Amino acid sequence: MNKKTQNIILILASVVFLIYAIGFVISPTTEVEISGEVDAGHSEVYDLISNPSTWPKWSPITPSATSFRMRKEGPDQGVGAKIVYLYDQKEALTISITETRQGLMVRYDISSVQAPQISTGEIALEPVSGKTRIVWTHESNWGKNPIMKLMGKVMVSKQRNDMLKSLENMQNDL
């Protein structure tokens, strides 16, 4: 092996080592918070967000219904409501409503079979002059894998954009 090839391999190995080293020391969690208003009453917004089977209509966070089959479990809305996305007859993603305050707040968990990421979130509603102010917090835990932790940090801006798009879609659906 010539000197130039050895130098290239050394540089590549150093870059990989650096990426892993950074990945080991950064936090495995990311958090995104957005807020905005929709021109609808808080009860209407609550009915939309507390029913996970409506999420594909307004949330880009969920997979498209064309590439996945959905299975509902539990009640239609509120605590215990769950939607399971199936790909090739296997569970791929689950969204579960874990806590609610009638008309004011929904907490959820999102878990994926294919990735170690576990996400939780809260969508809080505040009535404001016939409109609804929404404060949405979404936290993801990317696990111990240093590459996944780095990927999570990169995904924050996409998650924020998806959540903002969700608010736009909610406005259009209500």
GROMACS .gro file of N, CA and C in nm:
model
  522
    1MET      N    1   0.085  -0.117   0.000
    1MET     CA    2   0.000   0.000   0.000
    1MET      C    3   0.091   0.124   0.000
    2ASN      N    4   0.058   0.219  -0.088
    2ASN     CA    5   0.144   0.338  -0.097
    2ASN      C    6   0.110   0.440   0.012
    3LYS      N    7   0.193   0.537   0.027
    3LYS     CA    8   0.181   0.638   0.133
    3LYS      C    9   0.050   0.718   0.121
    4LYS      N   10   0.011   0.752   0.000
    4LYS     CA   11  -0.111   0.831  -0.021
    4LYS      C   12  -0.234   0.752   0.025
    5THR      N   13  -0.240   0.625  -0.008
    5THR     CA   14  -0.352   0.540   0.034
    5THR      C   15  -0.354   0.526   0.186
    6GLN      N   16  -0.237   0.511   0.248
    6GLN     CA   17  -0.229   0.501   0.393
    6GLN      C   18  -0.280   0.629   0.459
    7ASN      N   19  -0.245   0.744   0.404
    7ASN     CA   20  -0.292   0.872   0.458
    7ASN      C   21  -0.444   0.886   0.445
    8ILE      N   22  -0.499   0.843   0.333
    8ILE     CA   23  -0.645   0.851   0.314
    8ILE      C   24  -0.715   0.761   0.415
    9ILE      N   25  -0.666   0.641   0.434
    9ILE     CA   26  -0.725   0.548   0.531
    9ILE      C   27  -0.715   0.605   0.672
   10LEU      N   28  -0.601   0.663   0.705
   10LEU     CA   29  -0.582   0.724   0.837
   10LEU      C   30  -0.679   0.840   0.859
   11ILE      N   31  -0.698   0.923   0.759
   11ILE     CA   32  -0.792   1.037   0.770
   11ILE      C   33  -0.934   0.985   0.788
   12LEU      N   34  -0.974   0.887   0.707
   12LEU     CA   35  -1.109   0.831   0.718
   12LEU      C   36  -1.131   0.767   0.855
   13ALA      N   37  -1.034   0.692   0.903
   13ALA     CA   38  -1.044   0.629   1.034
   13ALA      C   39  -1.055   0.735   1.144
   14SER      N   40  -0.981   0.843   1.130
   14SER     CA   41  -0.986   0.952   1.228
   14SER      C   42  -1.124   1.019   1.228
   15VAL      N   43  -1.181   1.039   1.111
   15VAL     CA   44  -1.315   1.100   1.101
   15VAL      C   45  -1.418   1.008   1.166
   16VAL      N   46  -1.413   0.879   1.136
   16VAL     CA   47  -1.508   0.784   1.195
   16VAL      C   48  -1.492   0.783   1.347
   17PHE      N   49  -1.367   0.779   1.394
   17PHE     CA   50  -1.343   0.781   1.538
   17PHE      C   51  -1.400   0.909   1.601
   18LEU      N   52  -1.379   1.022   1.538
   18LEU     CA   53  -1.429   1.150   1.589
   18LEU      C   54  -1.582   1.151   1.596
   19ILE      N   55  -1.647   1.101   1.492
   19ILE     CA   56  -1.794   1.094   1.491
   19ILE      C   57  -1.842   1.007   1.606
   20TYR      N   58  -1.783   0.891   1.623
   20TYR     CA   59  -1.823   0.804   1.734
   20TYR      C   60  -1.794   0.869   1.869
   21ALA      N   61  -1.680   0.934   1.884
   21ALA     CA   62  -1.646   0.999   2.011
   21ALA      C   63  -1.747   1.108   2.045
   22ILE      N   64  -1.784   1.188   1.947
   22ILE     CA   65  -1.885   1.292   1.970
   22ILE      C   66  -2.017   1.227   2.005
   23GLY      N   67  -2.053   1.123   1.932
   23GLY     CA   68  -2.179   1.053   1.957
   23GLY      C   69  -2.188   0.994   2.096
   24PHE      N   70  -2.076   0.950   2.152
   24PHE     CA   71  -2.078   0.892   2.286
   24PHE      C   72  -2.101   0.996   2.394
   25VAL      N   73  -2.059   1.119   2.373
   25VAL     CA   74  -2.068   1.220   2.479
   25VAL      C   75  -2.193   1.307   2.471
   26ILE      N   76  -2.261   1.311   2.358
   26ILE     CA   77  -2.381   1.396   2.349
   26ILE      C   78  -2.502   1.325   2.408
   27SER      N   79  -2.598   1.405   2.448
   27SER     CA   80  -2.722   1.353   2.506
   27SER      C   81  -2.800   1.273   2.402
   28PRO      N   82  -2.865   1.165   2.443
   28PRO     CA   83  -2.945   1.088   2.348
   28PRO      C   84  -3.083   1.149   2.321
   29THR      N   85  -3.116   1.257   2.390
   29THR     CA   86  -3.250   1.315   2.373
   29THR      C   87  -3.247   1.445   2.293
   30THR      N   88  -3.355   1.465   2.219
   30THR     CA   89  -3.377   1.592   2.151
   30THR      C   90  -3.518   1.638   2.187
   31GLU      N   91  -3.537   1.768   2.190
   31GLU     CA   92  -3.669   1.823   2.220
   31GLU      C   93  -3.697   1.938   2.124
   32VAL      N   94  -3.819   1.937   2.073
   32VAL     CA   95  -3.866   2.042   1.984
   32VAL      C   96  -3.995   2.097   2.042
   33GLU      N   97  -4.008   2.229   2.046
   33GLU     CA   98  -4.132   2.291   2.090
   33GLU      C   99  -4.172   2.397   1.990
   34ILE      N  100  -4.297   2.394   1.952
   34ILE     CA  101  -4.352   2.497   1.863
   34ILE      C  102  -4.482   2.546   1.924
   35SER      N  103  -4.527   2.660   1.876
   35SER     CA  104  -4.658   2.710   1.917
   35SER      C  105  -4.718   2.788   1.802
   36GLY      N  106  -4.848   2.799   1.806
   36GLY     CA  107  -4.920   2.873   1.704
   36GLY      C  108  -5.068   2.873   1.736
   37GLU      N  109  -5.145   2.939   1.651
   37GLU     CA  110  -5.290   2.944   1.670
   37GLU      C  111  -5.360   2.886   1.550
   38VAL      N  112  -5.474   2.822   1.577
   38VAL     CA  113  -5.562   2.778   1.469
   38VAL      C  114  -5.697   2.844   1.491
   39ASP      N  115  -5.764   2.871   1.383
   39ASP     CA  116  -5.893   2.940   1.386
   39ASP      C  117  -6.005   2.839   1.406
   40ALA      N  118  -6.007   2.781   1.527
   40ALA     CA  119  -6.110   2.682   1.564
   40ALA      C  120  -6.116   2.677   1.716
   41GLY      N  121  -6.230   2.631   1.766
   41GLY     CA  122  -6.244   2.617   1.911
   41GLY      C  123  -6.158   2.504   1.965
   42HIS      N  124  -6.122   2.515   2.093
   42HIS     CA  125  -6.033   2.415   2.151
   42HIS      C  126  -6.095   2.276   2.156
   43SER      N  127  -6.228   2.268   2.165
   43SER     CA  128  -6.294   2.136   2.165
   43SER      C  129  -6.277   2.066   2.030
   44GLU      N  130  -6.288   2.142   1.922
   44GLU     CA  131  -6.267   2.084   1.788
   44GLU      C  132  -6.123   2.035   1.771
   45VAL      N  133  -6.029   2.117   1.816
   45VAL     CA  134  -5.887   2.080   1.805
   45VAL      C  135  -5.860   1.957   1.892
   46TYR      N  136  -5.915   1.955   2.013
   46TYR     CA  137  -5.896   1.842   2.102
   46TYR      C  138  -5.949   1.713   2.039
   47ASP      N  139  -6.068   1.719   1.979
   47ASP     CA  140  -6.124   1.600   1.915
   47ASP      C  141  -6.033   1.548   1.804
   48LEU      N  142  -5.967   1.638   1.734
   48LEU     CA  143  -5.876   1.599   1.627
   48LEU      C  144  -5.749   1.534   1.682
   49ILE      N  145  -5.687   1.595   1.782
   49ILE     CA  146  -5.558   1.545   1.830
   49ILE      C  147  -5.570   1.428   1.927
   50SER      N  148  -5.684   1.409   1.991
   50SER     CA  149  -5.698   1.299   2.087
   50SER      C  150  -5.735   1.168   2.021
   51ASN      N  151  -5.751   1.169   1.889
   51ASN     CA  152  -5.785   1.050   1.813
   51ASN      C  153  -5.669   1.019   1.717
   52PRO      N  154  -5.583   0.925   1.753
   52PRO     CA  155  -5.464   0.901   1.671
   52PRO      C  156  -5.494   0.854   1.528
   53SER      N  157  -5.613   0.804   1.503
   53SER     CA  158  -5.644   0.762   1.365
   53SER      C  159  -5.664   0.881   1.273
   54THR      N  160  -5.678   1.004   1.328
   54THR     CA  161  -5.688   1.123   1.243
   54THR      C  162  -5.551   1.185   1.213
   55TRP      N  163  -5.449   1.140   1.283
   55TRP     CA  164  -5.317   1.201   1.269
   55TRP      C  165  -5.263   1.199   1.126
   56PRO      N  166  -5.281   1.093   1.048
   56PRO     CA  167  -5.227   1.096   0.911
   56PRO      C  168  -5.286   1.209   0.825
   57LYS      N  169  -5.405   1.257   0.860
   57LYS     CA  170  -5.466   1.368   0.785
   57LYS      C  171  -5.388   1.498   0.805
   58TRP      N  172  -5.339   1.520   0.925
   58TRP     CA  173  -5.281   1.650   0.955
   58TRP      C  174  -5.134   1.647   0.995
   59SER      N  175  -5.079   1.531   1.029
   59SER     CA  176  -4.942   1.529   1.081
   59SER      C  177  -4.845   1.455   0.990
   60PRO      N  178  -4.746   1.526   0.934
   60PRO     CA  179  -4.642   1.458   0.857
   60PRO      C  180  -4.552   1.369   0.942
   61ILE      N  181  -4.565   1.378   1.075
   61ILE     CA  182  -4.487   1.291   1.163
   61ILE      C  183  -4.527   1.145   1.144
   62THR      N  184  -4.653   1.123   1.109
   62THR     CA  185  -4.702   0.987   1.090
   62THR      C  186  -4.682   0.942   0.946
   63PRO      N  187  -4.667   0.811   0.926
   63PRO     CA  188  -4.648   0.761   0.788
   63PRO      C  189  -4.772   0.784   0.704
   64SER      N  190  -4.753   0.787   0.574
   64SER     CA  191  -4.867   0.803   0.485
   64SER      C  192  -4.949   0.674   0.485
   65ALA      N  193  -5.078   0.689   0.479
   65ALA     CA  194  -5.168   0.574   0.480
   65ALA      C  195  -5.152   0.489   0.354
   66THR      N  196  -5.091   0.544   0.250
   66THR     CA  197  -5.075   0.466   0.127
   66THR      C  198  -4.964   0.363   0.137
   67SER      N  199  -4.863   0.388   0.221
   67SER     CA  200  -4.753   0.292   0.230
   67SER      C  201  -4.766   0.198   0.351
   68PHE      N  202  -4.857   0.228   0.441
   68PHE     CA  203  -4.878   0.148   0.560
   68PHE      C  204  -5.026   0.116   0.577
   69ARG      N  205  -5.054   0.005   0.639
   69ARG     CA  206  -5.190  -0.027   0.680
   69ARG      C  207  -5.202   0.010   0.826
   70MET      N  208  -5.318   0.057   0.868
   70MET     CA  209  -5.337   0.098   1.006
   70MET      C  210  -5.433   0.003   1.077
   71ARG      N  211  -5.403  -0.020   1.207
   71ARG     CA  212  -5.492  -0.099   1.291
   71ARG      C  213  -5.520  -0.016   1.416
   72LYS      N  214  -5.648   0.006   1.444
   72LYS     CA  215  -5.687   0.080   1.565
   72LYS      C  216  -5.698  -0.016   1.681
   73GLU      N  217  -5.657   0.031   1.798
   73GLU     CA  218  -5.673  -0.046   1.920
   73GLU      C  219  -5.726   0.046   2.028
   74GLY      N  220  -5.803  -0.009   2.120
   74GLY     CA  221  -5.855   0.069   2.231
   74GLY      C  222  -5.969   0.160   2.187
   75PRO      N  223  -6.001   0.259   2.269
   75PRO     CA  224  -6.110   0.351   2.234
   75PRO      C  225  -6.071   0.438   2.114
   76ASP      N  226  -6.169   0.504   2.053
   76ASP     CA  227  -6.141   0.590   1.938
   76ASP      C  228  -6.054   0.709   1.974
   77GLN      N  229  -6.076   0.764   2.094
   77GLN     CA  230  -5.996   0.879   2.134
   77GLN      C  231  -5.974   0.878   2.284
   78GLY      N  232  -5.881   0.962   2.327
   78GLY     CA  233  -5.850   0.971   2.469
   78GLY      C  234  -5.751   0.866   2.513
   79VAL      N  235  -5.732   0.856   2.645
   79VAL     CA  236  -5.633   0.764   2.701
   79VAL      C  237  -5.662   0.621   2.654
   80GLY      N  238  -5.558   0.556   2.607
   80GLY     CA  239  -5.571   0.418   2.559
   80GLY      C  240  -5.595   0.406   2.410
   81ALA      N  241  -5.629   0.517   2.344
   81ALA     CA  242  -5.647   0.512   2.198
   81ALA      C  243  -5.510   0.488   2.136
   82LYS      N  244  -5.508   0.398   2.040
   82LYS     CA  245  -5.379   0.360   1.981
   82LYS      C  246  -5.400   0.329   1.834
   83ILE      N  247  -5.300   0.368   1.757
   83ILE     CA  248  -5.299   0.331   1.616
   83ILE      C  249  -5.166   0.261   1.590
   84VAL      N  250  -5.173   0.145   1.526
   84VAL     CA  251  -5.055   0.068   1.494
   84VAL      C  252  -5.041   0.068   1.343
   85TYR      N  253  -4.925   0.109   1.295
   85TYR     CA  254  -4.897   0.109   1.152
   85TYR      C  255  -4.828  -0.022   1.118
   86LEU      N  256  -4.880  -0.090   1.016
   86LEU     CA  257  -4.827  -0.219   0.974
   86LEU      C  258  -4.763  -0.205   0.837
   87TYR      N  259  -4.646  -0.263   0.823
   87TYR     CA  260  -4.577  -0.268   0.695
   87TYR      C  261  -4.543  -0.413   0.670
   88ASP      N  262  -4.588  -0.467   0.558
   88ASP     CA  263  -4.571  -0.610   0.528
   88ASP      C  264  -4.625  -0.696   0.642
   89GLN      N  265  -4.741  -0.661   0.693
   89GLN     CA  266  -4.810  -0.734   0.800
   89GLN      C  267  -4.736  -0.732   0.934
   90LYS      N  268  -4.631  -0.651   0.947
   90LYS     CA  269  -4.556  -0.642   1.072
   90LYS      C  270  -4.574  -0.503   1.132
   91GLU      N  271  -4.577  -0.498   1.266
   91GLU     CA  272  -4.587  -0.369   1.333
   91GLU      C  273  -4.463  -0.287   1.304
   92ALA      N  274  -4.484  -0.163   1.261
   92ALA     CA  275  -4.372  -0.074   1.229
   92ALA      C  276  -4.367   0.046   1.323
   93LEU      N  277  -4.483   0.100   1.357
   93LEU     CA  278  -4.489   0.222   1.437
   93LEU      C  279  -4.619   0.222   1.516
   94THR      N  280  -4.613   0.270   1.640
   94THR     CA  281  -4.733   0.277   1.724
   94THR      C  282  -4.743   0.416   1.784
   95ILE      N  283  -4.863   0.473   1.777
   95ILE     CA  284  -4.892   0.600   1.844
   95ILE      C  285  -4.999   0.571   1.948
   96SER      N  286  -4.969   0.605   2.073
   96SER     CA  287  -5.062   0.580   2.183
   96SER      C  288  -5.090   0.709   2.259
   97ILE      N  289  -5.216   0.733   2.288
   97ILE     CA  290  -5.253   0.846   2.374
   97ILE      C  291  -5.238   0.798   2.518
   98THR      N  292  -5.155   0.867   2.596
   98THR     CA  293  -5.122   0.821   2.731
   98THR      C  294  -5.187   0.904   2.842
   99GLU      N  295  -5.224   1.027   2.811
   99GLU     CA  296  -5.284   1.113   2.913
   99GLU      C  297  -5.359   1.225   2.844
  100THR      N  298  -5.470   1.265   2.903
  100THR     CA  299  -5.546   1.379   2.849
  100THR      C  300  -5.602   1.462   2.963
  101ARG      N  301  -5.630   1.587   2.932
  101ARG     CA  302  -5.714   1.673   3.014
  101ARG      C  303  -5.818   1.726   2.917
  102GLN      N  304  -5.941   1.685   2.937
  102GLN     CA  305  -6.050   1.709   2.843
  102GLN      C  306  -6.047   1.850   2.785
  103GLY      N  307  -6.027   1.857   2.655
  103GLY     CA  308  -6.030   1.983   2.584
  103GLY      C  309  -5.905   2.068   2.597
  104LEU      N  310  -5.808   2.026   2.679
  104LEU     CA  311  -5.694   2.113   2.706
  104LEU      C  312  -5.556   2.054   2.674
  105MET      N  313  -5.542   1.919   2.675
  105MET     CA  314  -5.408   1.863   2.659
  105MET      C  315  -5.417   1.716   2.622
  106VAL      N  316  -5.321   1.676   2.537
  106VAL     CA  317  -5.304   1.536   2.500
  106VAL      C  318  -5.155   1.504   2.510
  107ARG      N  319  -5.124   1.392   2.577
  107ARG     CA  320  -4.987   1.339   2.578
  107ARG      C  321  -4.987   1.208   2.501
  108TYR      N  322  -4.876   1.182   2.434
  108TYR     CA  323  -4.868   1.063   2.350
  108TYR      C  324  -4.729   1.002   2.355
  109ASP      N  325  -4.723   0.875   2.316
  109ASP     CA  326  -4.597   0.804   2.294
  109ASP      C  327  -4.596   0.756   2.150
  110ILE      N  328  -4.481   0.761   2.089
  110ILE     CA  329  -4.461   0.703   1.956
  110ILE      C  330  -4.342   0.608   1.967
  111SER      N  331  -4.364   0.484   1.926
  111SER     CA  332  -4.253   0.388   1.928
  111SER      C  333  -4.243   0.321   1.793
  112SER      N  334  -4.120   0.289   1.758
  112SER     CA  335  -4.093   0.226   1.629
  112SER      C  336  -4.022   0.094   1.653
  113VAL      N  337  -4.065  -0.008   1.582
  113VAL     CA  338  -4.002  -0.139   1.594
  113VAL      C  339  -3.867  -0.138   1.523
  114GLN      N  340  -3.857  -0.062   1.415
  114GLN     CA  341  -3.739  -0.067   1.329
  114GLN      C  342  -3.625   0.024   1.377
  115ALA      N  343  -3.653   0.117   1.463
  115ALA     CA  344  -3.548   0.209   1.511
  115ALA      C  345  -3.556   0.215   1.663
  116PRO      N  346  -3.446   0.245   1.727
  116PRO     CA  347  -3.446   0.249   1.873
  116PRO      C  348  -3.511   0.376   1.929
  117GLN      N  349  -3.553   0.466   1.841
  117GLN     CA  350  -3.608   0.594   1.885
  117GLN      C  351  -3.741   0.575   1.957
  118ILE      N  352  -3.756   0.639   2.071
  118ILE     CA  353  -3.882   0.644   2.144
  118ILE      C  354  -3.915   0.791   2.161
  119SER      N  355  -4.036   0.829   2.124
  119SER     CA  356  -4.076   0.969   2.132
  119SER      C  357  -4.197   0.984   2.223
  120THR      N  358  -4.200   1.097   2.292
  120THR     CA  359  -4.315   1.135   2.373
  120THR      C  360  -4.347   1.279   2.339
  121GLY      N  361  -4.469   1.316   2.363
  121GLY     CA  362  -4.504   1.454   2.334
  121GLY      C  363  -4.627   1.499   2.410
  122GLU      N  364  -4.644   1.628   2.408
  122GLU     CA  365  -4.762   1.690   2.468
  122GLU      C  366  -4.809   1.800   2.375
  123ILE      N  367  -4.939   1.801   2.351
  123ILE     CA  368  -5.002   1.908   2.275
  123ILE      C  369  -5.100   1.975   2.370
  124ALA      N  370  -5.067   2.098   2.410
  124ALA     CA  371  -5.150   2.174   2.504
  124ALA      C  372  -5.232   2.276   2.427
  125LEU      N  373  -5.356   2.291   2.468
  125LEU     CA  374  -5.450   2.382   2.401
  125LEU      C  375  -5.494   2.492   2.497
  126GLU      N  376  -5.504   2.613   2.444
  126GLU     CA  377  -5.551   2.725   2.524
  126GLU      C  378  -5.650   2.806   2.440
  127PRO      N  379  -5.776   2.815   2.488
  127PRO     CA  380  -5.874   2.896   2.415
  127PRO      C  381  -5.834   3.044   2.417
  128VAL      N  382  -5.838   3.108   2.298
  128VAL     CA  383  -5.803   3.249   2.287
  128VAL      C  384  -5.899   3.314   2.188
  129SER      N  385  -6.002   3.382   2.239
  129SER     CA  386  -6.095   3.459   2.155
  129SER      C  387  -6.148   3.380   2.035
  130GLY      N  388  -6.206   3.264   2.059
  130GLY     CA  389  -6.264   3.184   1.950
  130GLY      C  390  -6.162   3.103   1.872
  131LYS      N  391  -6.036   3.124   1.901
  131LYS     CA  392  -5.929   3.048   1.838
  131LYS      C  393  -5.867   2.957   1.944
  132THR      N  394  -5.769   2.879   1.901
  132THR     CA  395  -5.698   2.793   1.996
  132THR      C  396  -5.548   2.811   1.979
  133ARG      N  397  -5.482   2.844   2.088
  133ARG     CA  398  -5.336   2.850   2.089
  133ARG      C  399  -5.287   2.710   2.121
  134ILE      N  400  -5.193   2.662   2.041
  134ILE     CA  401  -5.138   2.527   2.057
  134ILE      C  402  -4.990   2.539   2.094
  135VAL      N  403  -4.952   2.470   2.201
  135VAL     CA  404  -4.812   2.457   2.236
  135VAL      C  405  -4.780   2.308   2.229
  136TRP      N  406  -4.690   2.272   2.139
  136TRP     CA  407  -4.660   2.132   2.112
  136TRP      C  408  -4.514   2.105   2.144
  137THR      N  409  -4.491   2.011   2.235
  137THR     CA  410  -4.357   1.969   2.272
  137THR      C  411  -4.340   1.823   2.233
  138HIS      N  412  -4.229   1.794   2.165
  138HIS     CA  413  -4.202   1.657   2.119
  138HIS      C  414  -4.058   1.623   2.158
  139GLU      N  415  -4.043   1.516   2.235
  139GLU     CA  416  -3.909   1.473   2.279
  139GLU      C  417  -3.881   1.334   2.225
  140SER      N  418  -3.760   1.315   2.176
  140SER     CA  419  -3.718   1.184   2.125
  140SER      C  420  -3.594   1.138   2.199
  141ASN      N  421  -3.592   1.009   2.229
  141ASN     CA  422  -3.474   0.946   2.286
  141ASN      C  423  -3.418   0.853   2.180
  142TRP      N  424  -3.297   0.879   2.137
  142TRP     CA  425  -3.237   0.808   2.024
  142TRP      C  426  -3.153   0.689   2.067
  143GLY      N  427  -3.152   0.656   2.195
  143GLY     CA  428  -3.082   0.538   2.243
  143GLY      C  429  -2.933   0.562   2.264
  144LYS      N  430  -2.859   0.452   2.277
  144LYS     CA  431  -2.717   0.459   2.310
  144LYS      C  432  -2.625   0.461   2.189
  145ASN      N  433  -2.676   0.424   2.073
  145ASN     CA  434  -2.594   0.420   1.953
  145ASN      C  435  -2.548   0.561   1.917
  146PRO      N  436  -2.418   0.585   1.911
  146PRO     CA  437  -2.368   0.721   1.885
  146PRO      C  438  -2.411   0.777   1.749
  147ILE      N  439  -2.424   0.692   1.650
  147ILE     CA  440  -2.468   0.739   1.518
  147ILE      C  441  -2.614   0.784   1.524
  148MET      N  442  -2.699   0.707   1.595
  148MET     CA  443  -2.840   0.746   1.609
  148MET      C  444  -2.853   0.876   1.689
  149LYS      N  445  -2.769   0.894   1.791
  149LYS     CA  446  -2.774   1.018   1.869
  149LYS      C  447  -2.738   1.138   1.780
  150LEU      N  448  -2.636   1.123   1.698
  150LEU     CA  449  -2.600   1.231   1.605
  150LEU      C  450  -2.711   1.255   1.504
  151MET      N  451  -2.770   1.147   1.453
  151MET     CA  452  -2.879   1.162   1.357
  151MET      C  453  -2.997   1.237   1.420
  152GLY      N  454  -3.023   1.208   1.549
  152GLY     CA  455  -3.129   1.279   1.620
  152GLY      C  456  -3.107   1.428   1.623
  153LYS      N  457  -2.983   1.470   1.646
  153LYS     CA  458  -2.952   1.614   1.648
  153LYS      C  459  -2.976   1.677   1.511
  154VAL      N  460  -2.945   1.602   1.406
  154VAL     CA  461  -2.968   1.651   1.270
  154VAL      C  462  -3.118   1.658   1.239
  155MET      N  463  -3.195   1.566   1.295
  155MET     CA  464  -3.339   1.556   1.266
  155MET      C  465  -3.423   1.666   1.332
  156VAL      N  466  -3.367   1.740   1.427
  156VAL     CA  467  -3.445   1.841   1.500
  156VAL      C  468  -3.511   1.941   1.406
  157SER      N  469  -3.439   1.992   1.308
  157SER     CA  470  -3.499   2.092   1.219
  157SER      C  471  -3.610   2.029   1.134
  158LYS      N  472  -3.595   1.904   1.092
  158LYS     CA  473  -3.701   1.837   1.017
  158LYS      C  474  -3.824   1.816   1.106
  159GLN      N  475  -3.802   1.774   1.231
  159GLN     CA  476  -3.914   1.757   1.323
  159GLN      C  477  -3.988   1.889   1.344
  160ARG      N  478  -3.912   1.997   1.364
  160ARG     CA  479  -3.974   2.129   1.383
  160ARG      C  480  -4.058   2.166   1.260
  161ASN      N  481  -4.002   2.148   1.140
  161ASN     CA  482  -4.075   2.180   1.018
  161ASN      C  483  -4.200   2.093   1.003
  162ASP      N  484  -4.189   1.964   1.036
  162ASP     CA  485  -4.306   1.875   1.030
  162ASP      C  486  -4.414   1.920   1.128
  163MET      N  487  -4.373   1.961   1.247
  163MET     CA  488  -4.471   2.006   1.346
  163MET      C  489  -4.538   2.136   1.302
  164LEU      N  490  -4.462   2.228   1.244
  164LEU     CA  491  -4.521   2.352   1.192
  164LEU      C  492  -4.617   2.322   1.078
  165LYS      N  493  -4.580   2.228   0.992
  165LYS     CA  494  -4.668   2.186   0.882
  165LYS      C  495  -4.796   2.124   0.939
  166SER      N  496  -4.783   2.052   1.050
  166SER     CA  497  -4.900   1.993   1.115
  166SER      C  498  -5.000   2.100   1.158
  167LEU      N  499  -4.949   2.211   1.213
  167LEU     CA  500  -5.039   2.320   1.252
  167LEU      C  501  -5.113   2.376   1.131
  168GLU      N  502  -5.041   2.393   1.020
  168GLU     CA  503  -5.106   2.439   0.896
  168GLU      C  504  -5.215   2.340   0.852
  169ASN      N  505  -5.180   2.212   0.854
  169ASN     CA  506  -5.277   2.109   0.813
  169ASN      C  507  -5.398   2.106   0.905
  170MET      N  508  -5.376   2.122   1.036
  170MET     CA  509  -5.488   2.127   1.131
  170MET      C  510  -5.583   2.240   1.093
  171GLN      N  511  -5.525   2.356   1.066
  171GLN     CA  512  -5.606   2.472   1.027
  171GLN      C  513  -5.691   2.439   0.906
  172ASN      N  514  -5.635   2.370   0.809
  172ASN     CA  515  -5.708   2.334   0.688
  172ASN      C  516  -5.814   2.228   0.714
  173ASP      N  517  -5.792   2.139   0.811
  173ASP     CA  518  -5.887   2.031   0.841
  173ASP      C  519  -6.003   2.075   0.929
  174LEU      N  520  -5.985   2.185   1.002
  174LEU     CA  521  -6.089   2.227   1.098
  174LEU      C  522  -6.184   2.328   1.037
   0.00000   0.00000   0.00000
